[in-house]
JSON list of C-alpha atoms in Angstrom, two decimals:
[
{"chain": "A", "resi": 1, "resn": "MET", "atom": "CA", "xyz": [-44.43, -38.97, 27.79]},
{"chain": "A", "resi": 2, "resn": "THR", "atom": "CA", "xyz": [-43.95, -41.37, 24.76]},
{"chain": "A", "resi": 3, "resn": "ARG", "atom": "CA", "xyz": [-40.26, -42.36, 24.15]},
{"chain": "A", "resi": 4, "resn": "LEU", "atom": "CA", "xyz": [-39.12, -40.56, 21.27]},
{"chain": "A", "resi": 5, "resn": "PRO", "atom": "CA", "xyz": [-36.60, -42.12, 18.62]},
{"chain": "A", "resi": 6, "resn": "GLU", "atom": "CA", "xyz": [-33.06, -41.71, 19.45]},
{"chain": "A", "resi": 7, "resn": "GLY", "atom": "CA", "xyz": [-29.90, -41.61, 17.29]},
{"chain": "A", "resi": 8, "resn": "GLY", "atom": "CA", "xyz": [-27.77, -42.94, 20.28]},
{"chain": "A", "resi": 9, "resn": "VAL", "atom": "CA", "xyz": [-24.70, -41.20, 21.54]},
{"chain": "A", "resi": 10, "resn": "LEU", "atom": "CA", "xyz": [-23.41, -40.15, 18.19]},
{"chain": "A", "resi": 11, "resn": "ALA", "atom": "CA", "xyz": [-26.89, -38.00, 17.92]},
{"chain": "A", "resi": 12, "resn": "ALA", "atom": "CA", "xyz": [-26.48, -36.65, 21.09]},
{"chain": "A", "resi": 13, "resn": "SER", "atom": "CA", "xyz": [-22.83, -35.90, 20.47]},
{"chain": "A", "resi": 14, "resn": "ILE", "atom": "CA", "xyz": [-23.68, -33.87, 17.14]},
{"chain": "A", "resi": 15, "resn": "LEU", "atom": "CA", "xyz": [-25.86, -31.57, 19.44]},
{"chain": "A", "resi": 16, "resn": "LEU", "atom": "CA", "xyz": [-23.11, -30.98, 21.65]},
{"chain": "A", "resi": 17, "resn": "LEU", "atom": "CA", "xyz": [-20.64, -30.13, 19.12]},
{"chain": "A", "resi": 18, "resn": "LEU", "atom": "CA", "xyz": [-23.28, -27.61, 17.85]},
{"chain": "A", "resi": 19, "resn": "LEU", "atom": "CA", "xyz": [-23.46, -25.64, 20.94]},
{"chain": "A", "resi": 20, "resn": "VAL", "atom": "CA", "xyz": [-21.63, -22.79, 21.87]},
{"chain": "A", "resi": 21, "resn": "GLY", "atom": "CA", "xyz": [-18.08, -22.45, 23.49]},
{"chain": "A", "resi": 22, "resn": "CYS", "atom": "CA", "xyz": [-18.19, -23.34, 27.27]},
{"chain": "A", "resi": 23, "resn": "ALA", "atom": "CA", "xyz": [-18.31, -20.49, 29.88]},
{"chain": "A", "resi": 24, "resn": "GLY", "atom": "CA", "xyz": [-16.02, -20.28, 32.77]},
{"chain": "A", "resi": 25, "resn": "THR", "atom": "CA", "xyz": [-18.40, -20.89, 35.53]},
{"chain": "A", "resi": 26, "resn": "PRO", "atom": "CA", "xyz": [-21.16, -23.46, 36.29]},
{"chain": "A", "resi": 27, "resn": "GLU", "atom": "CA", "xyz": [-24.00, -20.91, 35.90]},
{"chain": "A", "resi": 28, "resn": "GLN", "atom": "CA", "xyz": [-22.33, -19.56, 32.50]},
{"chain": "A", "resi": 29, "resn": "ALA", "atom": "CA", "xyz": [-22.09, -22.90, 31.15]},
{"chain": "A", "resi": 30, "resn": "ALA", "atom": "CA", "xyz": [-25.64, -23.85, 32.11]},
{"chain": "A", "resi": 31, "resn": "GLU", "atom": "CA", "xyz": [-27.00, -20.70, 30.20]},
{"chain": "A", "resi": 32, "resn": "ALA", "atom": "CA", "xyz": [-24.54, -21.89, 27.29]},
{"chain": "A", "resi": 33, "resn": "ASP", "atom": "CA", "xyz": [-26.58, -25.24, 27.47]},
{"chain": "A", "resi": 34, "resn": "ALA", "atom": "CA", "xyz": [-29.96, -23.55, 27.28]},
{"chain": "A", "resi": 35, "resn": "THR", "atom": "CA", "xyz": [-28.74, -21.48, 24.17]},
{"chain": "A", "resi": 36, "resn": "ALA", "atom": "CA", "xyz": [-27.36, -23.92, 22.10]},
{"chain": "A", "resi": 37, "resn": "THR", "atom": "CA", "xyz": [-26.71, -22.54, 18.01]},
{"chain": "A", "resi": 38, "resn": "LEU", "atom": "CA", "xyz": [-26.07, -24.05, 15.14]},
{"chain": "A", "resi": 39, "resn": "PRO", "atom": "CA", "xyz": [-22.75, -22.51, 13.00]},
{"chain": "A", "resi": 40, "resn": "ALA", "atom": "CA", "xyz": [-22.82, -19.11, 12.18]},
{"chain": "A", "resi": 41, "resn": "GLY", "atom": "CA", "xyz": [-25.21, -18.40, 15.20]},
{"chain": "A", "resi": 42, "resn": "GLN", "atom": "CA", "xyz": [-28.23, -20.09, 13.96]},
{"chain": "A", "resi": 43, "resn": "PRO", "atom": "CA", "xyz": [-30.91, -20.79, 16.80]},
{"chain": "A", "resi": 44, "resn": "ILE", "atom": "CA", "xyz": [-31.82, -24.33, 17.21]},
{"chain": "A", "resi": 45, "resn": "LYS", "atom": "CA", "xyz": [-35.17, -25.33, 17.34]},
{"chain": "A", "resi": 46, "resn": "THR", "atom": "CA", "xyz": [-36.46, -28.87, 18.00]},
{"chain": "A", "resi": 47, "resn": "LEU", "atom": "CA", "xyz": [-39.58, -29.92, 16.17]},
{"chain": "A", "resi": 48, "resn": "VAL", "atom": "CA", "xyz": [-41.19, -33.27, 16.80]},
{"chain": "A", "resi": 49, "resn": "TYR", "atom": "CA", "xyz": [-43.07, -35.02, 13.57]},
{"chain": "A", "resi": 50, "resn": "GLU", "atom": "CA", "xyz": [-45.37, -37.72, 13.72]},
{"chain": "A", "resi": 51, "resn": "CYS", "atom": "CA", "xyz": [-46.53, -39.85, 10.70]},
{"chain": "A", "resi": 52, "resn": "ASP", "atom": "CA", "xyz": [-49.19, -43.02, 10.84]},
{"chain": "A", "resi": 53, "resn": "ASP", "atom": "CA", "xyz": [-46.57, -45.46, 12.18]},
{"chain": "A", "resi": 54, "resn": "PHE", "atom": "CA", "xyz": [-43.07, -43.68, 12.44]},
{"chain": "A", "resi": 55, "resn": "GLU", "atom": "CA", "xyz": [-42.11, -40.19, 14.12]},
{"chain": "A", "resi": 56, "resn": "PHE", "atom": "CA", "xyz": [-38.54, -38.57, 13.97]},
{"chain": "A", "resi": 57, "resn": "VAL", "atom": "CA", "xyz": [-37.22, -35.38, 15.38]},
{"chain": "A", "resi": 58, "resn": "VAL", "atom": "CA", "xyz": [-35.62, -32.49, 13.74]},
{"chain": "A", "resi": 59, "resn": "SER", "atom": "CA", "xyz": [-33.30, -29.64, 14.83]},
{"chain": "A", "resi": 60, "resn": "GLN", "atom": "CA", "xyz": [-33.34, -26.87, 12.56]},
{"chain": "A", "resi": 61, "resn": "GLY", "atom": "CA", "xyz": [-31.37, -24.03, 11.80]},
{"chain": "A", "resi": 62, "resn": "ASP", "atom": "CA", "xyz": [-31.64, -21.41, 9.00]},
{"chain": "A", "resi": 63, "resn": "GLU", "atom": "CA", "xyz": [-29.85, -23.17, 6.21]},
{"chain": "A", "resi": 64, "resn": "GLN", "atom": "CA", "xyz": [-29.71, -26.80, 7.35]},
{"chain": "A", "resi": 65, "resn": "VAL", "atom": "CA", "xyz": [-31.29, -29.31, 9.69]},
{"chain": "A", "resi": 66, "resn": "VAL", "atom": "CA", "xyz": [-30.68, -32.19, 11.66]},
{"chain": "A", "resi": 67, "resn": "VAL", "atom": "CA", "xyz": [-32.77, -35.32, 11.20]},
{"chain": "A", "resi": 68, "resn": "HIS", "atom": "CA", "xyz": [-32.75, -37.69, 14.17]},
{"chain": "A", "resi": 69, "resn": "THR", "atom": "CA", "xyz": [-34.51, -41.46, 13.45]},
{"chain": "A", "resi": 70, "resn": "GLU", "atom": "CA", "xyz": [-35.14, -44.31, 15.61]},
{"chain": "A", "resi": 71, "resn": "ASP", "atom": "CA", "xyz": [-31.55, -45.67, 14.24]},
{"chain": "A", "resi": 72, "resn": "ASP", "atom": "CA", "xyz": [-29.72, -42.76, 12.64]},
{"chain": "A", "resi": 73, "resn": "TYR", "atom": "CA", "xyz": [-29.30, -39.06, 12.25]},
{"chain": "A", "resi": 74, "resn": "ARG", "atom": "CA", "xyz": [-28.21, -36.95, 9.34]},
{"chain": "A", "resi": 75, "resn": "VAL", "atom": "CA", "xyz": [-26.82, -33.31, 8.63]},
{"chain": "A", "resi": 76, "resn": "LEU", "atom": "CA", "xyz": [-29.34, -32.11, 5.96]},
{"chain": "A", "resi": 77, "resn": "PRO", "atom": "CA", "xyz": [-28.41, -28.91, 3.85]},
{"chain": "A", "resi": 78, "resn": "GLN", "atom": "CA", "xyz": [-31.28, -26.64, 2.41]},
{"chain": "A", "resi": 79, "resn": "VAL", "atom": "CA", "xyz": [-31.91, -26.87, -1.58]},
{"chain": "A", "resi": 80, "resn": "ARG", "atom": "CA", "xyz": [-34.21, -25.26, -3.55]},
{"chain": "A", "resi": 81, "resn": "ALA", "atom": "CA", "xyz": [-38.24, -26.17, -3.47]},
{"chain": "A", "resi": 82, "resn": "ALA", "atom": "CA", "xyz": [-41.06, -25.28, -5.35]},
{"chain": "A", "resi": 83, "resn": "SER", "atom": "CA", "xyz": [-42.98, -24.73, -1.92]},
{"chain": "A", "resi": 84, "resn": "GLY", "atom": "CA", "xyz": [-42.05, -25.14, 1.49]},
{"chain": "A", "resi": 85, "resn": "ALA", "atom": "CA", "xyz": [-38.24, -26.15, 2.93]},
{"chain": "A", "resi": 86, "resn": "ARG", "atom": "CA", "xyz": [-36.25, -28.74, 1.77]},
{"chain": "A", "resi": 87, "resn": "TYR", "atom": "CA", "xyz": [-33.42, -30.32, 2.82]},
{"chain": "A", "resi": 88, "resn": "GLU", "atom": "CA", "xyz": [-31.36, -33.57, 1.06]},
{"chain": "A", "resi": 89, "resn": "ASP", "atom": "CA", "xyz": [-28.16, -35.18, 1.03]},
{"chain": "A", "resi": 90, "resn": "GLY", "atom": "CA", "xyz": [-28.63, -37.49, -1.53]},
{"chain": "A", "resi": 91, "resn": "HIS", "atom": "CA", "xyz": [-29.93, -40.52, 1.13]},
{"chain": "A", "resi": 92, "resn": "MET", "atom": "CA", "xyz": [-32.35, -38.64, 2.86]},
{"chain": "A", "resi": 93, "resn": "LEU", "atom": "CA", "xyz": [-34.84, -36.06, 1.85]},
{"chain": "A", "resi": 94, "resn": "PHE", "atom": "CA", "xyz": [-36.84, -33.60, 4.63]},
{"chain": "A", "resi": 95, "resn": "TRP", "atom": "CA", "xyz": [-39.59, -31.62, 3.38]},
{"chain": "A", "resi": 96, "resn": "SER", "atom": "CA", "xyz": [-42.02, -29.07, 5.53]},
{"chain": "A", "resi": 97, "resn": "LYS", "atom": "CA", "xyz": [-44.36, -26.79, 4.98]},
{"chain": "A", "resi": 98, "resn": "GLY", "atom": "CA", "xyz": [-46.46, -25.27, 7.81]},
{"chain": "A", "resi": 99, "resn": "SER", "atom": "CA", "xyz": [-47.11, -28.33, 10.21]},
{"chain": "A", "resi": 100, "resn": "GLU", "atom": "CA", "xyz": [-47.05, -30.86, 7.43]},
{"chain": "A", "resi": 101, "resn": "ALA", "atom": "CA", "xyz": [-43.59, -32.87, 6.44]},
{"chain": "A", "resi": 102, "resn": "SER", "atom": "CA", "xyz": [-42.59, -35.58, 4.77]},
{"chain": "A", "resi": 103, "resn": "LEU", "atom": "CA", "xyz": [-39.42, -37.61, 5.03]},
{"chain": "A", "resi": 104, "resn": "GLN", "atom": "CA", "xyz": [-37.99, -39.87, 2.85]},
{"chain": "A", "resi": 105, "resn": "VAL", "atom": "CA", "xyz": [-34.90, -42.28, 3.68]},
{"chain": "A", "resi": 106, "resn": "GLY", "atom": "CA", "xyz": [-33.35, -44.33, 1.02]},
{"chain": "A", "resi": 107, "resn": "GLU", "atom": "CA", "xyz": [-36.58, -46.15, -0.88]},
{"chain": "A", "resi": 108, "resn": "ARG", "atom": "CA", "xyz": [-38.64, -45.77, 1.82]},
{"chain": "A", "resi": 109, "resn": "ARG", "atom": "CA", "xyz": [-41.04, -42.34, 2.03]},
{"chain": "A", "resi": 110, "resn": "TYR", "atom": "CA", "xyz": [-43.13, -41.28, 5.00]},
{"chain": "A", "resi": 111, "resn": "SER", "atom": "CA", "xyz": [-45.84, -38.46, 4.19]},
{"chain": "A", "resi": 112, "resn": "GLY", "atom": "CA", "xyz": [-48.53, -36.75, 5.83]},
{"chain": "A", "resi": 113, "resn": "CYS", "atom": "CA", "xyz": [-46.28, -36.47, 8.92]},
{"chain": "A", "resi": 114, "resn": "GLN", "atom": "CA", "xyz": [-47.63, -33.83, 11.52]},
{"chain": "A", "resi": 115, "resn": "LEU", "atom": "CA", "xyz": [-45.96, -31.35, 13.62]},
{"chain": "A", "resi": 116, "resn": "ASN", "atom": "CA", "xyz": [-46.54, -32.04, 17.21]},
{"chain": "A", "resi": 117, "resn": "LEU", "atom": "CA", "xyz": [-45.80, -28.37, 19.06]},
{"chain": "A", "resi": 118, "resn": "ALA", "atom": "CA", "xyz": [-46.66, -29.63, 22.51]},
{"chain": "A", "resi": 119, "resn": "ARG", "atom": "CA", "xyz": [-43.91, -32.45, 22.64]},
{"chain": "A", "resi": 120, "resn": "ALA", "atom": "CA", "xyz": [-41.10, -30.17, 21.26]},
{"chain": "A", "resi": 121, "resn": "PRO", "atom": "CA", "xyz": [-40.06, -28.20, 24.27]},
{"chain": "A", "resi": 122, "resn": "TRP", "atom": "CA", "xyz": [-39.81, -31.96, 26.42]},
{"chain": "A", "resi": 123, "resn": "GLU", "atom": "CA", "xyz": [-37.64, -33.08, 23.63]},
{"chain": "A", "resi": 124, "resn": "GLU", "atom": "CA", "xyz": [-35.72, -30.18, 23.27]},
{"chain": "A", "resi": 125, "resn": "ALA", "atom": "CA", "xyz": [-35.12, -30.32, 27.16]},
{"chain": "A", "resi": 126, "resn": "ARG", "atom": "CA", "xyz": [-34.02, -34.09, 26.83]},
{"chain": "A", "resi": 127, "resn": "ARG", "atom": "CA", "xyz": [-31.42, -33.48, 24.12]},
{"chain": "A", "resi": 128, "resn": "ARG", "atom": "CA", "xyz": [-29.73, -30.41, 26.55]},
{"chain": "A", "resi": 129, "resn": "GLY", "atom": "CA", "xyz": [-29.38, -33.42, 29.20]},
{"chain": "A", "resi": 130, "resn": "VAL", "atom": "CA", "xyz": [-32.39, -32.40, 31.34]},
{"chain": "A", "resi": 131, "resn": "SER", "atom": "CA", "xyz": [-33.69, -35.62, 33.19]},
{"chain": "A", "resi": 132, "resn": "PHE", "atom": "CA", "xyz": [-37.10, -33.75, 34.63]},
{"chain": "A", "resi": 133, "resn": "ARG", "atom": "CA", "xyz": [-39.04, -31.06, 33.71]},
{"chain": "A", "resi": 134, "resn": "ALA", "atom": "CA", "xyz": [-42.32, -29.93, 34.99]},
{"chain": "A", "resi": 135, "resn": "LEU", "atom": "CA", "xyz": [-44.54, -26.93, 34.41]},
{"chain": "A", "resi": 136, "resn": "GLY", "atom": "CA", "xyz": [-47.44, -25.06, 35.74]},
{"chain": "A", "resi": 137, "resn": "GLN", "atom": "CA", "xyz": [-49.96, -22.08, 35.27]},
{"chain": "A", "resi": 138, "resn": "GLU", "atom": "CA", "xyz": [-51.08, -18.86, 36.75]},
{"chain": "A", "resi": 139, "resn": "PRO", "atom": "CA", "xyz": [-48.46, -17.63, 36.15]},
{"chain": "A", "resi": 140, "resn": "GLY", "atom": "CA", "xyz": [-46.74, -20.15, 34.10]},
{"chain": "A", "resi": 141, "resn": "TRP", "atom": "CA", "xyz": [-43.38, -21.43, 35.20]},
{"chain": "A", "resi": 142, "resn": "VAL", "atom": "CA", "xyz": [-41.34, -24.24, 33.80]},
{"chain": "A", "resi": 143, "resn": "LEU", "atom": "CA", "xyz": [-38.78, -26.30, 36.13]},
{"chain": "A", "resi": 144, "resn": "GLU", "atom": "CA", "xyz": [-35.96, -28.27, 34.55]},
{"chain": "A", "resi": 145, "resn": "ILE", "atom": "CA", "xyz": [-33.34, -30.58, 36.74]},
{"chain": "A", "resi": 146, "resn": "GLN", "atom": "CA", "xyz": [-29.73, -31.71, 35.40]},
{"chain": "A", "resi": 147, "resn": "PRO", "atom": "CA", "xyz": [-28.26, -34.22, 37.18]},
{"chain": "A", "resi": 148, "resn": "GLU", "atom": "CA", "xyz": [-24.90, -33.05, 39.30]},
{"chain": "A", "resi": 149, "resn": "ARG", "atom": "CA", "xyz": [-25.65, -29.47, 37.35]},
{"chain": "A", "resi": 150, "resn": "HIS", "atom": "CA", "xyz": [-28.22, -27.32, 38.16]},
{"chain": "A", "resi": 151, "resn": "MET", "atom": "CA", "xyz": [-32.17, -27.13, 38.24]},
{"chain": "A", "resi": 152, "resn": "LEU", "atom": "CA", "xyz": [-33.47, -24.03, 36.27]},
{"chain": "A", "resi": 153, "resn": "LEU", "atom": "CA", "xyz": [-36.79, -22.21, 37.43]},
{"chain": "A", "resi": 154, "resn": "ASP", "atom": "CA", "xyz": [-38.29, -19.90, 34.87]},
{"chain": "A", "resi": 155, "resn": "ALA", "atom": "CA", "xyz": [-41.56, -18.72, 36.20]},
{"chain": "A", "resi": 156, "resn": "ASP", "atom": "CA", "xyz": [-43.74, -15.18, 35.71]},
{"chain": "A", "resi": 157, "resn": "TYR", "atom": "CA", "xyz": [-43.68, -16.08, 32.15]},
{"chain": "A", "resi": 158, "resn": "GLY", "atom": "CA", "xyz": [-39.89, -15.34, 31.69]},
{"chain": "A", "resi": 159, "resn": "GLY", "atom": "CA", "xyz": [-40.06, -12.73, 34.11]},
{"chain": "A", "resi": 160, "resn": "LEU", "atom": "CA", "xyz": [-38.27, -14.89, 37.04]},
{"chain": "A", "resi": 161, "resn": "ARG", "atom": "CA", "xyz": [-35.42, -16.85, 36.26]},
{"chain": "A", "resi": 162, "resn": "VAL", "atom": "CA", "xyz": [-33.23, -18.79, 39.21]},
{"chain": "A", "resi": 163, "resn": "LEU", "atom": "CA", "xyz": [-30.36, -21.09, 38.46]},
{"chain": "A", "resi": 164, "resn": "MET", "atom": "CA", "xyz": [-29.19, -23.46, 41.67]},
{"chain": "A", "resi": 165, "resn": "PRO", "atom": "CA", "xyz": [-26.92, -26.56, 41.87]},
{"chain": "A", "resi": 166, "resn": "THR", "atom": "CA", "xyz": [-28.80, -29.76, 41.64]},
{"chain": "A", "resi": 167, "resn": "PRO", "atom": "CA", "xyz": [-28.38, -31.24, 45.15]},
{"chain": "A", "resi": 168, "resn": "GLU", "atom": "CA", "xyz": [-28.85, -34.97, 45.85]},
{"chain": "A", "resi": 169, "resn": "PRO", "atom": "CA", "xyz": [-32.49, -36.07, 46.21]},
{"chain": "A", "resi": 170, "resn": "GLU", "atom": "CA", "xyz": [-33.82, -37.30, 49.12]},
{"chain": "A", "resi": 171, "resn": "LEU", "atom": "CA", "xyz": [-36.16, -40.06, 49.43]},
{"chain": "A", "resi": 172, "resn": "THR", "atom": "CA", "xyz": [-39.77, -39.16, 50.97]},
{"chain": "A", "resi": 173, "resn": "ASP", "atom": "CA", "xyz": [-43.26, -40.51, 51.14]},
{"chain": "A", "resi": 174, "resn": "GLY", "atom": "CA", "xyz": [-44.26, -41.48, 47.59]},
{"chain": "A", "resi": 175, "resn": "GLY", "atom": "CA", "xyz": [-41.59, -39.42, 45.95]},
{"chain": "A", "resi": 176, "resn": "GLU", "atom": "CA", "xyz": [-38.09, -37.32, 46.45]},
{"chain": "A", "resi": 177, "resn": "ARG", "atom": "CA", "xyz": [-37.23, -34.06, 47.21]},
{"chain": "A", "resi": 178, "resn": "TYR", "atom": "CA", "xyz": [-34.41, -31.75, 46.12]},
{"chain": "A", "resi": 179, "resn": "THR", "atom": "CA", "xyz": [-33.31, -29.00, 48.35]},
{"chain": "A", "resi": 180, "resn": "ALA", "atom": "CA", "xyz": [-30.49, -26.37, 47.44]},
{"chain": "A", "resi": 181, "resn": "VAL", "atom": "CA", "xyz": [-29.57, -23.47, 49.24]},
{"chain": "A", "resi": 182, "resn": "THR", "atom": "CA", "xyz": [-27.02, -20.32, 47.90]},
{"chain": "A", "resi": 183, "resn": "GLU", "atom": "CA", "xyz": [-26.40, -16.93, 49.22]},
{"chain": "A", "resi": 184, "resn": "ALA", "atom": "CA", "xyz": [-29.39, -15.52, 47.05]},
{"chain": "A", "resi": 185, "resn": "HIS", "atom": "CA", "xyz": [-32.02, -18.46, 47.03]},
{"chain": "A", "resi": 186, "resn": "GLN", "atom": "CA", "xyz": [-33.27, -21.33, 48.69]},
{"chain": "A", "resi": 187, "resn": "MET", "atom": "CA", "xyz": [-35.31, -23.49, 46.68]},
{"chain": "A", "resi": 188, "resn": "GLN", "atom": "CA", "xyz": [-37.09, -26.96, 47.40]},
{"chain": "A", "resi": 189, "resn": "VAL", "atom": "CA", "xyz": [-38.45, -29.36, 45.15]},
{"chain": "A", "resi": 190, "resn": "ASP", "atom": "CA", "xyz": [-41.32, -31.78, 45.78]},
{"chain": "A", "resi": 191, "resn": "ILE", "atom": "CA", "xyz": [-42.00, -34.58, 43.05]},
{"chain": "A", "resi": 192, "resn": "VAL", "atom": "CA", "xyz": [-44.93, -37.09, 44.20]},
{"chain": "A", "resi": 193, "resn": "LEU", "atom": "CA", "xyz": [-45.57, -39.75, 41.59]},
{"chain": "A", "resi": 194, "resn": "GLU", "atom": "CA", "xyz": [-48.99, -39.19, 41.49]},
{"chain": "A", "resi": 195, "resn": "THR", "atom": "CA", "xyz": [-51.03, -38.65, 38.50]},
{"chain": "A", "resi": 196, "resn": "CYS", "atom": "CA", "xyz": [-51.55, -35.03, 37.44]},
{"chain": "A", "resi": 197, "resn": "ALA", "atom": "CA", "xyz": [-53.43, -32.87, 34.68]},
{"chain": "A", "resi": 198, "resn": "ASP", "atom": "CA", "xyz": [-52.44, -29.73, 33.58]},
{"chain": "A", "resi": 199, "resn": "THR", "atom": "CA", "xyz": [-54.84, -27.04, 34.57]},
{"chain": "A", "resi": 200, "resn": "MET", "atom": "CA", "xyz": [-54.65, -25.21, 30.97]},
{"chain": "A", "resi": 201, "resn": "SER", "atom": "CA", "xyz": [-54.16, -27.63, 28.36]},
{"chain": "A", "resi": 202, "resn": "GLY", "atom": "CA", "xyz": [-55.28, -30.94, 30.28]},
{"chain": "A", "resi": 203, "resn": "ALA", "atom": "CA", "xyz": [-52.12, -33.15, 29.49]},
{"chain": "A", "resi": 204, "resn": "VAL", "atom": "CA", "xyz": [-51.85, -35.56, 32.12]},
{"chain": "A", "resi": 205, "resn": "TYR", "atom": "CA", "xyz": [-48.00, -36.18, 33.68]},
{"chain": "A", "resi": 206, "resn": "ARG", "atom": "CA", "xyz": [-46.93, -38.94, 35.97]},
{"chain": "A", "resi": 207, "resn": "ASN", "atom": "CA", "xyz": [-45.95, -36.56, 38.88]},
{"chain": "A", "resi": 208, "resn": "ARG", "atom": "CA", "xyz": [-47.34, -33.60, 40.91]},
{"chain": "A", "resi": 209, "resn": "VAL", "atom": "CA", "xyz": [-44.73, -31.38, 41.34]},
{"chain": "A", "resi": 210, "resn": "THR", "atom": "CA", "xyz": [-44.44, -28.24, 44.19]},
{"chain": "A", "resi": 211, "resn": "VAL", "atom": "CA", "xyz": [-41.38, -25.58, 44.15]},
{"chain": "A", "resi": 212, "resn": "ASN", "atom": "CA", "xyz": [-40.75, -23.66, 47.14]},
{"chain": "A", "resi": 213, "resn": "LEU", "atom": "CA", "xyz": [-38.65, -20.51, 45.97]},
{"chain": "A", "resi": 214, "resn": "ASP", "atom": "CA", "xyz": [-37.97, -18.51, 49.08]},
{"chain": "A", "resi": 215, "resn": "GLY", "atom": "CA", "xyz": [-41.47, -18.93, 50.65]},
{"chain": "A", "resi": 216, "resn": "ARG", "atom": "CA", "xyz": [-43.09, -18.74, 47.59]},
{"chain": "A", "resi": 217, "resn": "VAL", "atom": "CA", "xyz": [-45.11, -21.79, 46.01]},
{"chain": "A", "resi": 218, "resn": "PHE", "atom": "CA", "xyz": [-45.59, -23.01, 42.55]},
{"chain": "A", "resi": 219, "resn": "ARG", "atom": "CA", "xyz": [-47.71, -26.06, 41.77]},
{"chain": "A", "resi": 220, "resn": "GLY", "atom": "CA", "xyz": [-47.73, -28.19, 38.82]},
{"chain": "A", "resi": 221, "resn": "CYS", "atom": "CA", "xyz": [-46.97, -31.32, 36.87]},
{"chain": "A", "resi": 222, "resn": "GLY", "atom": "CA", "xyz": [-43.91, -33.08, 35.62]},
{"chain": "A", "resi": 223, "resn": "ASP", "atom": "CA", "xyz": [-42.15, -35.90, 33.80]},
{"chain": "A", "resi": 224, "resn": "ALA", "atom": "CA", "xyz": [-38.82, -37.57, 34.09]},
{"chain": "A", "resi": 225, "resn": "LEU", "atom": "CA", "xyz": [-37.04, -37.73, 30.81]},
{"chain": "A", "resi": 226, "resn": "GLU", "atom": "CA", "xyz": [-35.16, -40.62, 28.79]},
{"chain": "A", "resi": 227, "resn": "PRO", "atom": "CA", "xyz": [-31.35, -39.83, 28.48]},
{"chain": "A", "resi": 228, "resn": "LEU", "atom": "CA", "xyz": [-30.46, -40.36, 25.15]}
]
């Protein structure tokens, strides 16, 4: 995966401030991480825009956005626009309509930027502290691993959702293995450093992944995510 622009520790901090209040148990806290919101219950939507020689990330709510560039981040309120959606604060201006956007930072303007929908869920996971993400098809499934916290398997196109504590990984021949056991489930995740192509999109990843949940096997591809 191409490294995305970061706003550093401050950029991560603002998203943490936007999270819903922490719940009492680790499982509840993990669920809160996965449902971050802006004030007044506005849902966060992470968007990745690519320009000719520049890219930026937007965390979008109903009435404001957080724009993350390589060396800055800013919270922009929504203002009136003749068309599309416009957000600005006097120094930075973000405008979008459909899949196209433009960004102005001071005197510099980036136009013709295009939304990359495929990268958005990976970037959103990274900003929630996920260190590894994998996916597979038929049926569709997604695995997210947060170090020292939890592993979340969302399978059967959302029909199956299992949260397990993240164990210390064991080194294996060509990769690593995570084995977690609770009263309800047993999960083993094998990650092998081997080029892997998604069967539906054709996207290429650096790792081949096998998830065994209570004897049911899911196969797919994944990548490590760089921390903020």
